[in-house]
Short mmCIF file of C-alpha atoms and ligand atoms in Angstrom, two decimals:
data_model
loop_
_atom_site.label_atom_id
_atom_site.label_comp_id
_atom_site.label_asym_id
_atom_site.label_seq_id
_atom_site.Cartn_x
_atom_site.Cartn_y
_atom_site.Cartn_z
CA MET A 1018 -4.53 -11.41 -21.36
CA ARG A 1019 -3.65 -12.87 -18.49
CA ILE A 1020 -2.28 -11.31 -15.14
CA LEU A 1021 -1.69 -13.25 -11.68
CA ILE A 1022 -2.50 -11.11 -8.83
CA THR A 1023 -0.18 -12.84 -5.54
CA GLY A 1024 -1.78 -11.62 -2.79
CA GLY A 1025 -4.59 -11.25 -4.38
CA CYS A 1026 -7.05 -11.50 -2.07
CA GLY A 1027 -5.98 -8.54 0.40
CA PHE A 1028 -6.54 -5.17 -0.27
CA VAL A 1029 -4.52 -3.89 -2.85
CA GLY A 1030 -4.84 -7.52 -5.22
CA SER A 1031 -8.43 -7.91 -4.39
CA ASN A 1032 -9.57 -4.57 -5.57
CA LEU A 1033 -7.23 -4.06 -8.85
CA ALA A 1034 -8.64 -7.86 -9.06
CA ILE A 1035 -11.83 -6.71 -9.59
CA TYR A 1036 -11.41 -3.19 -10.80
CA LEU A 1037 -9.72 -5.23 -13.68
CA LYS A 1038 -12.20 -7.86 -14.24
CA GLN A 1039 -14.74 -5.17 -14.74
CA LYS A 1040 -13.27 -2.82 -17.29
CA TYR A 1041 -11.89 -5.50 -19.42
CA PRO A 1042 -14.20 -9.11 -18.94
CA GLY A 1043 -12.38 -10.53 -21.37
CA TYR A 1044 -8.73 -10.98 -19.54
CA LYS A 1045 -8.64 -14.19 -17.03
CA ILE A 1046 -7.32 -13.30 -14.08
CA PHE A 1047 -5.75 -15.66 -11.03
CA THR A 1048 -5.26 -14.29 -7.39
CA LEU A 1049 -3.15 -16.55 -5.65
CA ASP A 1050 -2.91 -15.79 -1.67
CA ASN A 1051 -2.33 -17.64 1.71
CA LEU A 1052 -4.91 -15.57 3.06
CA LYS A 1053 -2.76 -15.22 6.17
CA ARG A 1054 -4.52 -11.39 6.67
CA ARG A 1055 -7.31 -11.59 9.26
CA GLY A 1056 -9.97 -10.31 6.92
CA SER A 1057 -8.67 -11.65 3.24
CA GLU A 1058 -10.55 -14.50 3.17
CA LEU A 1059 -14.16 -11.83 2.88
CA ASN A 1060 -12.94 -11.24 -0.31
CA LEU A 1061 -13.36 -14.54 -1.55
CA ASN A 1062 -16.65 -13.95 -2.53
CA ARG A 1063 -16.43 -10.61 -3.62
CA LEU A 1064 -13.44 -12.74 -6.07
CA ASN A 1065 -15.68 -15.53 -7.24
CA LYS A 1066 -18.97 -13.13 -7.99
CA ALA A 1067 -16.64 -11.34 -10.22
CA LYS A 1068 -15.21 -14.84 -11.82
CA ILE A 1069 -11.68 -14.12 -10.62
CA SER A 1070 -10.05 -17.18 -10.10
CA PHE A 1071 -8.18 -17.94 -6.59
CA ILE A 1072 -5.92 -20.98 -6.09
CA HIS A 1073 -4.75 -21.02 -1.77
CA GLY A 1074 -0.98 -20.69 -2.16
CA ASP A 1075 2.26 -19.31 -0.44
CA ILE A 1076 4.49 -17.60 -2.25
CA ARG A 1077 7.02 -18.51 -0.46
CA ILE A 1078 6.72 -22.42 -1.78
CA PRO A 1079 8.02 -22.27 -5.49
CA VAL A 1080 5.73 -25.39 -6.52
CA ASP A 1081 2.30 -23.36 -5.36
CA PHE A 1082 3.42 -21.31 -8.69
CA GLU A 1083 2.36 -24.04 -10.44
CA SER A 1084 -1.05 -24.71 -9.97
CA VAL A 1085 -1.08 -21.15 -11.95
CA PRO A 1086 -1.90 -20.75 -15.66
CA ASP A 1087 0.14 -19.32 -17.59
CA PRO A 1088 0.51 -15.45 -16.90
CA ASP A 1089 1.35 -12.70 -19.18
CA LEU A 1090 1.82 -9.97 -16.23
CA ILE A 1091 1.96 -10.89 -12.76
CA ILE A 1092 1.10 -7.89 -10.25
CA ASP A 1093 2.51 -8.93 -6.70
CA ALA A 1094 0.72 -7.60 -4.08
CA ALA A 1095 1.56 -10.68 -1.53
CA ALA A 1096 3.63 -9.15 1.23
CA GLU A 1097 3.27 -8.47 5.16
CA PRO A 1098 2.85 -4.88 4.82
CA ALA A 1099 2.63 -3.84 8.16
CA VAL A 1100 5.50 -0.99 9.14
CA LEU A 1101 6.12 -2.86 12.52
CA SER A 1102 6.26 -6.35 11.15
CA GLY A 1103 9.69 -7.72 11.49
CA ILE A 1104 10.31 -5.67 14.37
CA ILE A 1105 7.50 -6.39 17.05
CA GLU A 1106 6.39 -9.23 14.97
CA SER A 1107 8.21 -12.15 13.30
CA THR A 1108 11.19 -11.18 11.45
CA ARG A 1109 11.63 -14.29 9.61
CA TYR A 1110 8.07 -14.32 8.21
CA THR A 1111 8.45 -10.48 7.00
CA ILE A 1112 11.84 -11.92 5.08
CA ASP A 1113 10.23 -14.58 4.02
CA THR A 1114 6.82 -13.84 2.44
CA ASN A 1115 8.45 -10.04 1.65
CA LEU A 1116 11.99 -10.74 0.15
CA LEU A 1117 12.55 -14.98 -0.98
CA GLY A 1118 8.33 -15.11 -1.83
CA THR A 1119 9.72 -11.90 -4.41
CA ILE A 1120 12.98 -14.29 -5.85
CA ASN A 1121 10.28 -16.99 -6.32
CA THR A 1122 7.72 -14.49 -8.37
CA LEU A 1123 10.72 -13.13 -9.96
CA GLU A 1124 12.47 -17.03 -10.56
CA TYR A 1125 8.45 -17.96 -11.94
CA ALA A 1126 7.91 -14.26 -13.96
CA ILE A 1127 11.42 -15.49 -15.78
CA LYS A 1128 9.78 -19.44 -16.31
CA LYS A 1129 7.12 -17.95 -17.46
CA LYS A 1130 8.05 -15.24 -19.60
CA ALA A 1131 5.11 -12.61 -17.55
CA LYS A 1132 5.86 -8.96 -16.86
CA LEU A 1133 6.35 -8.11 -13.95
CA ILE A 1134 3.91 -5.10 -11.83
CA PHE A 1135 5.99 -4.56 -8.40
CA LEU A 1136 4.49 -3.09 -5.27
CA SER A 1137 7.19 -1.36 -3.18
CA THR A 1138 7.11 0.92 -0.44
CA SER A 1139 7.69 4.74 0.35
CA ARG A 1140 9.20 2.41 3.05
CA VAL A 1141 12.62 2.00 1.05
CA TYR A 1142 13.70 4.68 2.25
CA PRO A 1143 15.44 5.62 5.69
CA PHE A 1144 13.34 6.59 8.78
CA ARG A 1145 16.24 9.01 10.01
CA LEU A 1146 16.70 10.49 7.14
CA LEU A 1147 13.03 11.53 6.32
CA ASN A 1148 13.48 12.62 10.47
CA LYS A 1149 15.51 15.13 8.73
CA LEU A 1150 13.69 16.87 6.77
CA ARG A 1151 12.56 20.30 7.55
CA ILE A 1152 8.81 20.43 8.86
CA THR A 1153 6.85 23.13 10.06
CA GLU A 1154 3.94 22.48 13.04
CA ASN A 1155 1.21 23.91 13.55
CA ALA A 1156 -1.26 23.33 15.76
CA TYR A 1157 -2.79 20.76 14.29
CA ARG A 1158 -0.07 18.59 12.00
CA PHE A 1159 3.53 19.16 11.23
CA GLN A 1160 4.27 19.79 8.11
CA ILE A 1161 7.02 19.75 4.69
CA GLY A 1162 8.82 22.52 4.66
CA PRO A 1163 9.16 25.05 1.77
CA SER A 1164 13.10 25.37 1.16
CA GLN A 1165 14.94 21.39 1.89
CA GLN A 1166 18.64 21.11 1.77
CA MET A 1167 18.27 17.79 1.24
CA GLU A 1168 18.19 15.43 -2.24
CA GLY A 1169 15.11 13.96 -3.81
CA ALA A 1170 13.03 16.08 -1.29
CA GLY A 1171 10.49 19.63 -1.74
CA LYS A 1172 8.32 21.78 -1.19
CA ASN A 1173 6.06 18.79 -2.65
CA GLY A 1174 7.77 15.69 -0.16
CA VAL A 1175 10.36 13.09 -1.51
CA ASN A 1176 10.95 11.50 -5.01
CA GLU A 1177 12.94 9.63 -6.18
CA SER A 1178 16.65 10.31 -6.14
CA PHE A 1179 16.41 10.80 -2.19
CA SER A 1180 19.25 8.59 -0.47
CA LEU A 1181 18.53 5.08 -0.11
CA THR A 1182 21.13 4.47 2.32
CA GLY A 1183 20.39 3.43 5.68
CA PRO A 1184 17.85 1.32 8.06
CA LYS A 1185 14.45 1.17 6.88
CA THR A 1186 12.68 -0.74 9.07
CA PRO A 1187 12.84 -5.01 8.22
CA TYR A 1188 9.36 -4.13 6.28
CA GLY A 1189 11.24 -1.58 4.00
CA ALA A 1190 14.52 -3.33 3.56
CA THR A 1191 12.73 -6.58 2.32
CA LYS A 1192 11.07 -4.69 -0.62
CA TYR A 1193 14.13 -2.55 -0.78
CA ALA A 1194 16.47 -5.66 -1.35
CA SER A 1195 13.41 -6.86 -3.56
CA GLU A 1196 13.49 -3.79 -6.21
CA ILE A 1197 17.08 -3.96 -6.55
CA LEU A 1198 16.96 -7.79 -7.44
CA ILE A 1199 14.36 -6.92 -9.29
CA THR A 1200 16.86 -4.56 -10.91
CA GLU A 1201 19.30 -7.39 -11.52
CA TYR A 1202 16.89 -9.38 -13.01
CA GLN A 1203 16.24 -7.11 -15.77
CA GLU A 1204 19.82 -6.67 -16.90
CA PHE A 1205 20.70 -9.82 -16.38
CA MET A 1206 17.55 -12.81 -16.58
CA GLY A 1207 15.60 -10.58 -19.19
CA LEU A 1208 12.97 -9.41 -16.97
CA SER A 1209 10.78 -7.36 -17.99
CA ALA A 1210 9.69 -4.73 -15.14
CA ILE A 1211 8.18 -1.70 -13.29
CA ILE A 1212 8.26 -0.82 -9.44
CA ASN A 1213 5.78 1.97 -7.67
CA ARG A 1214 6.72 2.69 -4.91
CA CYS A 1215 3.37 3.61 -3.05
CA GLY A 1216 2.77 5.63 0.18
CA VAL A 1217 -0.29 5.22 1.84
CA ILE A 1218 -3.11 3.76 0.21
CA ALA A 1219 -6.44 3.55 1.20
CA GLY A 1220 -10.11 2.71 0.82
CA PRO A 1221 -12.97 -0.01 0.95
CA TRP A 1222 -12.28 -3.68 2.25
CA GLN A 1223 -8.86 -2.39 3.23
CA MET A 1224 -8.64 -4.22 6.57
CA GLY A 1225 -6.66 -1.17 8.97
CA LYS A 1226 -5.29 -2.13 11.71
CA VAL A 1227 -2.76 -0.37 14.27
CA ASP A 1228 0.42 -0.28 11.90
CA GLN A 1229 -1.44 -0.70 8.59
CA GLY A 1230 -3.73 0.94 7.65
CA PHE A 1231 -4.06 3.96 9.58
CA LEU A 1232 -7.06 5.63 7.56
CA VAL A 1233 -9.46 2.89 8.14
CA HIS A 1234 -8.59 1.18 11.20
CA TRP A 1235 -9.27 4.86 12.59
CA LEU A 1236 -12.74 5.06 11.06
CA ALA A 1237 -13.47 1.93 11.69
CA SER A 1238 -12.63 2.58 15.59
CA HIS A 1239 -15.12 5.53 15.60
CA TYR A 1240 -17.67 3.66 14.13
CA TRP A 1241 -17.65 1.30 17.04
CA LYS A 1242 -16.54 3.07 19.28
CA LYS A 1243 -13.84 1.27 20.04
CA ARG A 1244 -10.26 3.03 21.73
CA LEU A 1245 -7.56 4.67 20.09
CA THR A 1246 -4.46 6.48 21.04
CA TYR A 1247 -2.42 9.33 19.58
CA ILE A 1248 0.74 7.40 19.57
CA GLY A 1249 4.42 9.14 19.44
CA TYR A 1250 5.61 12.58 19.04
CA LYS A 1251 4.80 13.06 22.38
CA GLY A 1252 1.28 11.96 21.83
CA SER A 1253 0.08 15.12 19.98
CA GLY A 1254 -1.48 13.21 16.38
CA LYS A 1255 0.29 15.16 14.44
CA GLN A 1256 2.16 13.01 11.95
CA VAL A 1257 1.19 13.33 8.66
CA ARG A 1258 1.15 10.97 5.72
CA ASP A 1259 -0.43 11.41 2.35
CA VAL A 1260 -3.24 8.72 0.99
CA LEU A 1261 -3.64 7.88 -1.76
CA HIS A 1262 -7.49 6.03 -3.20
CA ILE A 1263 -7.51 2.46 -4.23
CA GLU A 1264 -9.21 3.48 -7.01
CA ASP A 1265 -6.28 6.07 -8.36
CA MET A 1266 -3.63 3.49 -7.54
CA TYR A 1267 -6.08 1.13 -10.40
CA ASN A 1268 -5.83 4.29 -12.75
CA LEU A 1269 -2.62 4.22 -12.96
CA ILE A 1270 -2.02 0.19 -12.91
CA ASP A 1271 -4.32 0.17 -15.93
CA PHE A 1272 -2.29 3.04 -17.59
CA GLN A 1273 0.97 1.11 -16.57
CA ILE A 1274 -0.18 -2.73 -18.17
CA LYS A 1275 -1.07 -0.52 -21.54
CA ASN A 1276 2.17 1.22 -22.05
CA PHE A 1277 4.04 -1.36 -20.52
CA ASN A 1278 7.02 -1.65 -22.57
CA MET A 1279 7.20 2.77 -22.49
CA LEU A 1280 6.93 2.10 -18.51
CA GLN A 1281 9.31 -0.86 -18.00
CA GLY A 1282 12.58 -0.69 -16.19
CA GLN A 1283 11.32 2.71 -14.36
CA THR A 1284 10.51 3.41 -10.80
CA PHE A 1285 8.08 5.68 -9.78
CA ASN A 1286 7.05 7.23 -6.39
CA VAL A 1287 3.24 7.16 -6.63
CA GLY A 1288 1.33 8.60 -3.26
CA GLY A 1289 -1.41 11.01 -2.56
CA GLY A 1290 0.68 13.51 -2.92
CA ILE A 1291 0.27 17.28 -0.01
CA GLU A 1292 -2.99 17.97 -1.37
CA ASN A 1293 -4.19 14.88 -0.03
CA SER A 1294 -2.03 14.77 3.11
CA ILE A 1295 -3.65 14.01 6.36
CA SER A 1296 -2.30 14.38 10.49
CA LEU A 1297 -4.28 11.79 12.80
CA ARG A 1298 -5.50 14.34 14.65
CA GLU A 1299 -6.95 15.72 11.62
CA LEU A 1300 -8.59 12.63 10.89
CA THR A 1301 -10.12 12.46 14.39
CA ARG A 1302 -12.55 15.49 12.66
CA LEU A 1303 -12.92 13.84 9.43
CA CYS A 1304 -13.95 10.95 11.32
CA GLU A 1305 -16.23 12.42 13.76
CA LYS A 1306 -18.22 14.25 11.26
CA ALA A 1307 -18.49 11.21 8.92
CA THR A 1308 -19.79 8.89 12.01
CA THR A 1309 -21.32 11.09 14.58
CA ASN A 1310 -18.97 10.15 16.94
CA ARG A 1311 -17.08 12.55 19.17
CA MET A 1312 -14.42 9.92 21.40
CA LYS A 1313 -11.77 10.68 23.87
CA VAL A 1314 -8.63 9.78 21.99
CA GLY A 1315 -5.45 8.41 24.28
CA SER A 1316 -1.89 9.69 24.39
CA ASP A 1317 0.69 8.02 24.40
CA SER A 1318 4.57 9.77 23.75
CA LYS A 1319 6.63 7.25 22.86
CA THR A 1320 7.65 7.27 19.13
CA ARG A 1321 7.09 3.47 17.50
CA PRO A 1322 11.33 2.24 16.24
CA GLY A 1323 11.07 3.21 12.43
CA ASP A 1324 8.06 6.20 12.85
CA VAL A 1325 8.25 8.76 10.41
CA LYS A 1326 6.62 12.58 11.27
CA VAL A 1327 5.69 13.43 7.70
CA TYR A 1328 5.65 11.33 4.53
CA ILE A 1329 4.84 12.98 1.65
CA THR A 1330 4.88 11.30 -2.06
CA ASP A 1331 6.70 13.45 -4.54
CA ASN A 1332 4.60 12.41 -7.72
CA SER A 1333 6.25 14.66 -10.21
CA LYS A 1334 8.29 11.49 -12.64
CA VAL A 1335 5.24 9.58 -12.80
CA THR A 1336 2.87 11.85 -13.62
CA ARG A 1337 5.19 13.58 -16.24
CA LEU A 1338 6.13 9.86 -18.02
CA THR A 1339 1.35 9.01 -17.94
CA LYS A 1340 0.06 12.15 -16.92
CA TRP A 1341 -1.62 10.24 -14.34
CA LYS A 1342 -2.46 12.42 -11.19
CA PRO A 1343 -4.49 10.98 -8.04
CA LYS A 1344 -8.44 12.83 -8.54
CA ILE A 1345 -9.26 11.33 -5.08
CA THR A 1346 -9.79 13.63 -2.01
CA ILE A 1347 -9.15 12.44 1.53
CA SER A 1348 -12.67 13.14 2.38
CA GLU A 1349 -13.90 11.67 -0.38
CA THR A 1350 -12.39 8.27 0.83
CA VAL A 1351 -13.33 8.37 4.29
CA GLU A 1352 -16.78 8.60 2.65
CA ASP A 1353 -16.10 5.82 0.35
CA VAL A 1354 -14.76 3.58 3.28
CA MET A 1355 -17.93 4.54 5.34
CA ASN A 1356 -20.63 3.90 3.02
CA TRP A 1357 -18.47 0.33 3.27
CA LEU A 1358 -18.56 -0.14 6.99
CA ILE A 1359 -22.14 0.30 7.07
CA THR A 1360 -22.84 -1.69 3.80
CA ASN A 1361 -20.70 -4.62 5.17
CA GLU A 1362 -21.59 -3.89 8.62
CA GLU A 1363 -21.80 -7.79 10.22
CA ILE A 1364 -19.26 -9.03 8.69
CA LEU A 1365 -16.70 -6.65 9.03
CA LYS A 1366 -18.00 -6.19 12.92
CA PRO A 1367 -15.49 -9.13 13.78
CA ILE A 1368 -13.04 -8.20 12.25
CA PHE A 1369 -12.92 -4.73 13.00
CA THR A 1370 -14.05 -4.50 17.62
N1 NAD B 1580 -1.63 -0.20 1.67
C1 NAD B 1580 -0.76 0.44 1.55
O1 NAD B 1580 -0.59 1.08 1.95
C2 NAD B 1580 0.23 0.31 1.06
C3 NAD B 1580 1.32 0.87 1.01
C4 NAD B 1580 2.49 0.96 -0.08
C5 NAD B 1580 2.80 -0.40 -0.62
N2 NAD B 1580 1.40 -1.23 -0.18
C6 NAD B 1580 2.02 -2.74 -0.82
O2 NAD B 1580 0.81 -3.13 -1.35
C7 NAD B 1580 1.27 -5.11 -1.64
C8 NAD B 1580 -0.49 -5.06 -1.15
O3 NAD B 1580 -0.56 -4.53 -0.13
P1 NAD B 1580 -2.02 -5.23 1.32
O4 NAD B 1580 -2.36 -3.20 1.14
O5 NAD B 1580 -3.21 -4.56 0.22
O6 NAD B 1580 -1.55 -5.39 2.01
P2 NAD B 1580 -2.43 -6.60 2.13
O7 NAD B 1580 -2.27 -7.55 3.41
O8 NAD B 1580 -3.81 -6.13 2.08
O9 NAD B 1580 -2.31 -8.14 2.10
C9 NAD B 1580 -1.35 -8.99 0.94
C10 NAD B 1580 -2.14 -9.96 1.05
O10 NAD B 1580 -1.05 -11.16 0.46
C11 NAD B 1580 -1.07 -12.38 1.70
N3 NAD B 1580 0.08 -13.21 1.53
C12 NAD B 1580 0.83 -12.83 2.67
N4 NAD B 1580 1.70 -13.83 2.75
C13 NAD B 1580 2.07 -14.61 1.85
C14 NAD B 1580 2.10 -15.40 1.12
N5 NAD B 1580 3.81 -15.63 2.40
N6 NAD B 1580 2.02 -16.41 0.28
C15 NAD B 1580 0.81 -15.50 -0.10
N7 NAD B 1580 -0.20 -14.93 0.01
C16 NAD B 1580 0.31 -14.23 0.74
C17 NAD B 1580 -2.00 -12.22 2.56
O11 NAD B 1580 -3.04 -13.26 3.39
C18 NAD B 1580 -2.95 -10.97 2.15
O12 NAD B 1580 -4.41 -11.28 1.28
C19 NAD B 1580 2.44 -5.57 -0.51
O13 NAD B 1580 3.36 -5.52 -1.43
C20 NAD B 1580 2.69 -4.00 0.00
O14 NAD B 1580 3.56 -3.06 0.79
C21 NAD B 1580 0.61 -1.71 0.49
#
């Protein structure tokens, strides 16, 4: 088995590469990455030690795929993944990487007859509709209400039949446009693909920042006593997301690789689920406990464009078809990330401070 992981020096890509290589030493794994994400260069050493090949390349440039030995499978984990990318930063880079980069990847997959696992996002669901979910509120968090009226929403969160019509943020739009093209390549060009619409994923080697990787950003900021702010929703810190540990994500990808023919053509919502959901305010408590540092968190009442009060993944479909379920709790994820920060303090400090 030869696997190409685009974005293989990023958080998801590097961890998947290393887990796969540990479990299947005979697999040949290649990573292609332009090292755009700050901190992704730190993964070169890990990949090298694990005997995983690195190719410095850019998915925006078709010729960059040519130095990769022919793969049987491509895991597309290269992206500009920040929700605010394309809004406060270059829209062009987001479109070029997340959409044109996908097209180049699809063309390459067809040429090499390689299967594809595509990492999409819950952000394909329109933010205005998500903000119309029935929400309850207590002192610590917003919570998805027990009865929902919209198709695809229920007490356990959002499933795959939730409407896709409406603005999503440029990030979500480029991912959704990629999904549409994948469907066309499946129908007319003979592509075999699985799409995972992931909620928040977290774990060691995530270079968390304000608008991407919030759990790691929050914990690292507690650890190094960096200023933190609850942004939006009156600065309450009550916004909620479900969080999936990267090892749980890997276990699903492993199953999908082994059962590809049964699952190809499917699109799955994949996330930590309702049991692994947390508000920022609640995360603050966990971070205080883990680091023993108590921070005064500031408040900024202005809600960021495209933000949602609550997103929870309903994993029913993926669990029904694969028996996969997340196993790692948020407290365990925090503990795991904390150990990583302590063990790698010297190289991580310049990234996070
Ligand atoms: N981490 C999450 O919470 C999460 C949630 C939902 C979906 N996803 C998806 O999972 C995938 C991986 O995300 P991640 O969290 O590992 O992000 P990441 O930023 O850590 O990794 C992405 C990698 O892609 C590389 N990259 C960026 N532009 C590139 C280009 N033009 N050519 C080649 N490489 C390029 C970056 O250098 C980085 O190493 C993305 O597609 C993202 O949309 C992630």
